[in-house]
Short mmCIF file of C-alpha atoms in Angstrom, two decimals:
data_model
loop_
_atom_site.label_atom_id
_atom_site.label_comp_id
_atom_site.label_asym_id
_atom_site.label_seq_id
_atom_site.Cartn_x
_atom_site.Cartn_y
_atom_site.Cartn_z
CA MET A 1 70.25 98.51 73.47
CA ARG A 2 66.94 100.47 72.03
CA GLY A 3 63.73 100.15 73.54
CA PRO A 4 61.13 102.60 73.33
CA GLY A 5 62.85 106.05 73.84
CA GLU A 6 62.27 108.48 76.28
CA GLN A 7 60.03 111.32 74.01
CA SER A 8 57.68 107.66 73.19
CA LEU A 9 57.65 107.26 76.40
CA GLY A 10 57.21 110.88 77.93
CA LYS A 11 53.31 111.08 78.36
CA LEU A 12 53.61 108.76 80.63
CA LEU A 13 55.39 109.85 82.72
CA ASN A 14 54.23 113.94 82.69
CA GLY A 15 51.29 111.65 84.07
CA LEU A 16 53.84 109.98 86.56
CA ARG A 17 55.82 113.29 87.38
CA ASN A 18 52.86 115.86 88.03
CA ARG A 19 51.06 112.74 89.81
CA LEU A 20 54.52 111.78 92.14
CA ALA A 21 56.58 114.46 91.96
CA PRO A 22 55.72 117.67 91.00
CA ASN A 23 59.31 119.23 91.55
CA ALA A 24 61.57 117.14 89.63
CA GLN A 25 62.51 117.53 86.42
CA GLY A 26 65.02 115.10 85.44
CA ILE A 27 64.99 110.68 84.97
CA SER A 28 66.88 107.88 83.36
CA LEU A 29 65.94 105.49 81.76
CA THR A 30 68.79 102.52 80.65
CA TYR A 31 67.65 100.23 79.22
CA VAL A 32 70.30 96.84 78.64
CA ASP A 33 70.98 92.93 78.23
CA ASP A 34 70.48 90.19 81.39
CA ARG A 35 73.64 90.67 81.81
CA GLY A 36 74.16 94.02 81.92
CA MET A 37 71.39 93.05 84.76
CA ARG A 38 72.53 90.43 86.55
CA LYS A 39 75.70 92.37 86.74
CA LEU A 40 74.86 95.69 88.23
CA ASN A 41 71.92 93.53 91.12
CA ARG A 42 74.75 91.71 91.95
CA GLU A 43 77.05 94.69 92.97
CA HIS A 44 74.35 96.79 94.25
CA ARG A 45 71.60 94.25 95.17
CA GLY A 46 74.30 91.20 96.46
CA LYS A 47 71.68 89.26 94.14
CA ASN A 48 74.00 86.96 91.45
CA ALA A 49 71.12 86.91 89.34
CA THR A 50 69.22 88.53 86.23
CA THR A 51 66.15 90.60 86.86
CA ASP A 52 63.34 93.10 85.27
CA VAL A 53 63.48 96.49 86.44
CA LEU A 54 66.38 98.45 89.09
CA SER A 55 65.82 102.01 90.48
CA PHE A 56 68.55 103.82 91.64
CA PRO A 57 67.12 107.88 93.53
CA SER A 58 69.03 110.13 93.34
CA SER A 59 70.06 112.70 96.58
CA PRO A 60 70.00 116.86 95.15
CA GLU A 61 71.97 118.76 96.91
CA GLN A 62 70.06 122.47 97.75
CA GLY A 63 69.92 124.25 95.32
CA ALA A 64 71.53 120.79 92.44
CA PHE A 65 69.47 120.23 89.44
CA PRO A 66 66.34 117.94 90.17
CA HIS A 67 67.25 114.42 89.34
CA LEU A 68 64.78 111.84 90.18
CA GLY A 69 67.38 108.51 89.48
CA ASP A 70 67.67 106.08 87.62
CA ILE A 71 64.93 103.83 85.96
CA VAL A 72 67.86 99.81 83.91
CA ILE A 73 65.02 98.05 82.86
CA SER A 74 66.79 94.55 81.21
CA LEU A 75 65.07 93.91 77.63
CA PRO A 76 65.07 90.26 77.02
CA THR A 77 63.52 89.85 80.39
CA ALA A 78 60.98 91.99 79.53
CA GLU A 79 60.14 90.29 76.14
CA LYS A 80 59.77 87.11 77.56
CA MET A 81 57.37 88.25 80.50
CA ALA A 82 55.28 90.41 77.43
CA LYS A 83 55.35 87.16 74.94
CA LYS A 84 54.39 85.46 78.53
CA PHE A 85 51.36 87.57 78.98
CA GLY A 86 50.32 88.55 75.32
CA VAL A 87 51.33 91.81 74.93
CA SER A 88 53.81 94.04 72.88
CA ARG A 89 57.36 94.87 74.30
CA ARG A 90 56.05 98.60 74.14
CA ARG A 91 53.62 97.68 77.06
CA GLU A 92 55.36 95.99 79.42
CA VAL A 93 57.75 98.09 79.48
CA GLU A 94 55.60 101.06 80.14
CA THR A 95 54.54 98.27 83.21
CA LEU A 96 57.99 98.60 84.17
CA VAL A 97 58.57 101.56 84.34
CA ILE A 98 54.99 102.28 86.75
CA HIS A 99 57.07 100.55 88.87
CA GLY A 100 60.11 102.02 87.99
CA PHE A 101 59.31 105.05 89.04
CA LEU A 102 57.57 104.17 91.98
CA HIS A 103 60.50 102.98 93.80
CA LEU A 104 62.02 105.89 92.70
CA CYS A 105 59.25 107.80 94.56
CA GLY A 106 59.92 106.06 97.92
CA TYR A 107 57.59 103.42 97.40
CA ASP A 108 59.13 99.88 98.09
CA HIS A 109 56.59 96.54 97.95
CA GLU A 110 59.13 94.81 99.86
CA LYS A 111 58.31 96.74 103.23
CA ASP A 112 55.29 98.14 102.54
CA SER A 113 51.66 95.97 102.98
CA GLY A 114 50.57 96.03 99.22
CA GLU A 115 50.58 99.92 98.67
CA MET A 116 52.63 99.39 95.65
CA MET A 117 51.44 97.29 93.92
CA SER A 118 47.83 99.18 94.57
CA LEU A 119 48.86 101.93 93.27
CA GLN A 120 50.65 101.06 90.35
CA ALA A 121 47.18 99.35 89.47
CA GLN A 122 45.63 102.50 89.29
CA LEU A 123 47.98 103.79 87.63
CA GLU A 124 48.28 101.72 84.61
CA GLN A 125 44.82 102.01 85.33
CA GLU A 126 44.63 105.60 84.82
CA LEU A 127 47.89 106.94 82.68
CA LEU A 128 47.52 103.60 80.28
CA ASP A 129 43.17 103.64 80.38
CA GLU A 130 44.54 99.36 80.12
CA ALA A 131 44.36 96.59 82.55
CA PRO A 132 47.50 96.32 85.22
CA LEU A 133 49.41 93.63 84.40
CA ALA A 134 51.15 91.35 87.33
CA MET A 135 54.66 91.65 88.22
CA THR A 136 55.09 88.19 88.52
CA LEU A 137 56.87 85.32 86.43
CA LYS A 138 58.13 82.06 86.88
CA ARG A 139 60.57 81.84 84.65
CA GLY A 140 62.03 78.48 84.06
CA ARG A 141 65.36 77.51 82.55
CA LYS A 142 66.33 77.03 79.02
CA PRO A 143 66.63 73.34 77.73
CA GLY A 144 70.22 71.48 78.15
CA SER A 145 71.80 74.06 81.05
CA LYS A 146 73.34 74.23 84.37
CA VAL A 147 73.99 75.85 86.97
CA LYS A 148 78.13 76.34 86.43
CA LYS A 149 80.02 77.43 90.32
CA LEU A 150 82.15 80.72 89.99
CA LYS A 151 85.41 81.27 91.92
CA ASP A 152 83.33 83.11 94.80
CA GLY A 153 81.40 80.53 95.31
CA SER A 154 78.53 82.38 93.54
CA ARG A 155 76.12 80.23 91.49
CA VAL A 156 74.85 81.34 87.68
CA VAL A 157 73.18 79.97 84.17
CA VAL A 158 74.87 79.16 81.77
CA THR A 159 74.44 78.12 77.92
CA GLY A 160 75.62 76.63 75.35
CA ARG A 161 79.39 76.02 74.51
CA ALA A 162 80.12 76.38 78.05
CA ALA A 163 77.28 74.33 79.17
CA ALA A 164 78.65 71.59 77.39
CA ALA A 165 81.97 72.35 79.04
CA LEU A 166 80.88 72.10 82.00
CA VAL A 167 79.16 68.47 81.49
CA ARG A 168 82.49 67.71 79.44
CA LYS A 169 84.60 68.28 82.64
CA GLU A 170 81.98 66.54 84.00
CA ARG A 171 82.06 63.18 82.74
CA VAL A 172 85.97 63.20 82.51
CA LYS A 173 85.83 63.50 86.95
CA LYS A 174 83.35 61.74 87.53
CA GLU A 175 85.41 58.74 84.90
CA LYS A 176 88.02 59.41 87.27
CA LYS A 177 86.47 58.20 89.80
CA ALA A 178 85.34 55.57 88.31
CA ARG A 179 88.85 54.31 87.48
CA VAL A 180 90.52 54.64 91.86
CA ARG A 181 87.49 52.54 93.21
CA LYS A 182 88.56 50.51 90.16
CA ALA A 183 92.04 49.69 90.12
CA PRO A 184 93.65 46.41 92.63
CA LYS A 185 94.59 47.10 95.67
CA PRO A 186 98.11 47.56 95.59
CA LYS A 187 99.70 44.07 98.00
CA GLU A 188 101.18 44.66 101.43
CA ALA A 189 104.85 44.14 102.07
CA ALA A 190 106.53 41.28 103.49
CA ILE A 191 106.70 42.38 107.53
CA LYS A 192 111.30 42.24 107.67
CA ARG A 193 113.25 41.41 109.57
CA GLY A 194 115.34 43.09 111.64
CA PRO A 195 118.99 42.49 111.99
CA GLY A 196 119.84 38.45 113.14
CA ARG A 197 120.69 34.89 111.28
CA PRO A 198 118.84 34.59 108.68
CA ARG A 199 116.10 31.80 108.45
CA LYS A 200 117.85 28.17 107.30
CA GLU A 201 114.85 27.28 104.75
CA SER A 202 113.84 23.55 105.28
CA ALA A 203 114.71 21.08 102.97
CA ALA A 204 112.35 19.69 101.26
CA VAL A 205 111.44 16.48 102.52
CA ALA A 206 111.96 13.32 99.67
CA PRO A 207 109.58 10.94 99.98
CA ALA A 208 110.13 7.97 101.44
CA ARG A 209 110.95 5.34 99.92
CA ARG A 210 110.32 1.60 100.47
CA PRO A 211 113.13 -0.96 101.85
CA ALA A 212 114.72 -3.40 98.75
CA ARG A 213 113.01 -6.51 99.35
CA ARG A 214 116.20 -9.09 99.79
CA LYS A 215 116.44 -11.94 97.56
CA ARG A 216 115.22 -15.57 98.81
CA THR A 217 118.44 -17.95 98.20
CA ALA A 218 117.34 -20.59 96.55
CA PRO A 219 117.93 -24.48 98.51
CA ALA A 220 120.27 -25.96 97.44
CA ARG A 221 118.74 -28.96 95.25
CA SER A 222 119.32 -33.10 94.86
CA GLY A 223 119.70 -35.05 91.97
CA VAL A 224 115.91 -37.10 93.03
CA ILE A 225 113.50 -35.65 90.49
CA ALA A 226 110.36 -35.26 91.85
#
């Protein structure tokens, strides 16, 4: 990516070299996007996330060209931080260059007791004649972004179509689980009897009939009429 060139930052780089590495004669400055920075961070530091600046010190052999190392800066991250701090992108890049240069010279703020960050603030005031900028910034996720788990077990934040596809996939998965829970349980199969004579089905018991009434025979009538 195209950012402030080494020539436009020449005065700053020369000041850093004269102060920290007078014997160095070469340095590489590269700008990348967040995707490229995340790849470098994952390959060289085992962290699957983007960052603002990475430094790769060189170890030239005796007699070889005294190349100090490589500084890689993520321009999108630099632009976000510059916007948060209310400064230009170039001003933010200058701070990242100083930070990366100190790493090339062997400083490490993760292991020391604050010496590197204190020297960085001093160099910003001396070489830039400006107040130092902070190196930390809370970066929130974009609205609508989702965390996707990759095949290797790592996780990345996706946005746009990738996030929408992930939402659809999760919704289909939930609907499938809901259908499985609501499905009726199959009836238990009747217990099969072993070999042998089949059981006779009992005939339906007919309701008992009431005995028919016997008709009474009328007594023989006499000829007298009462």
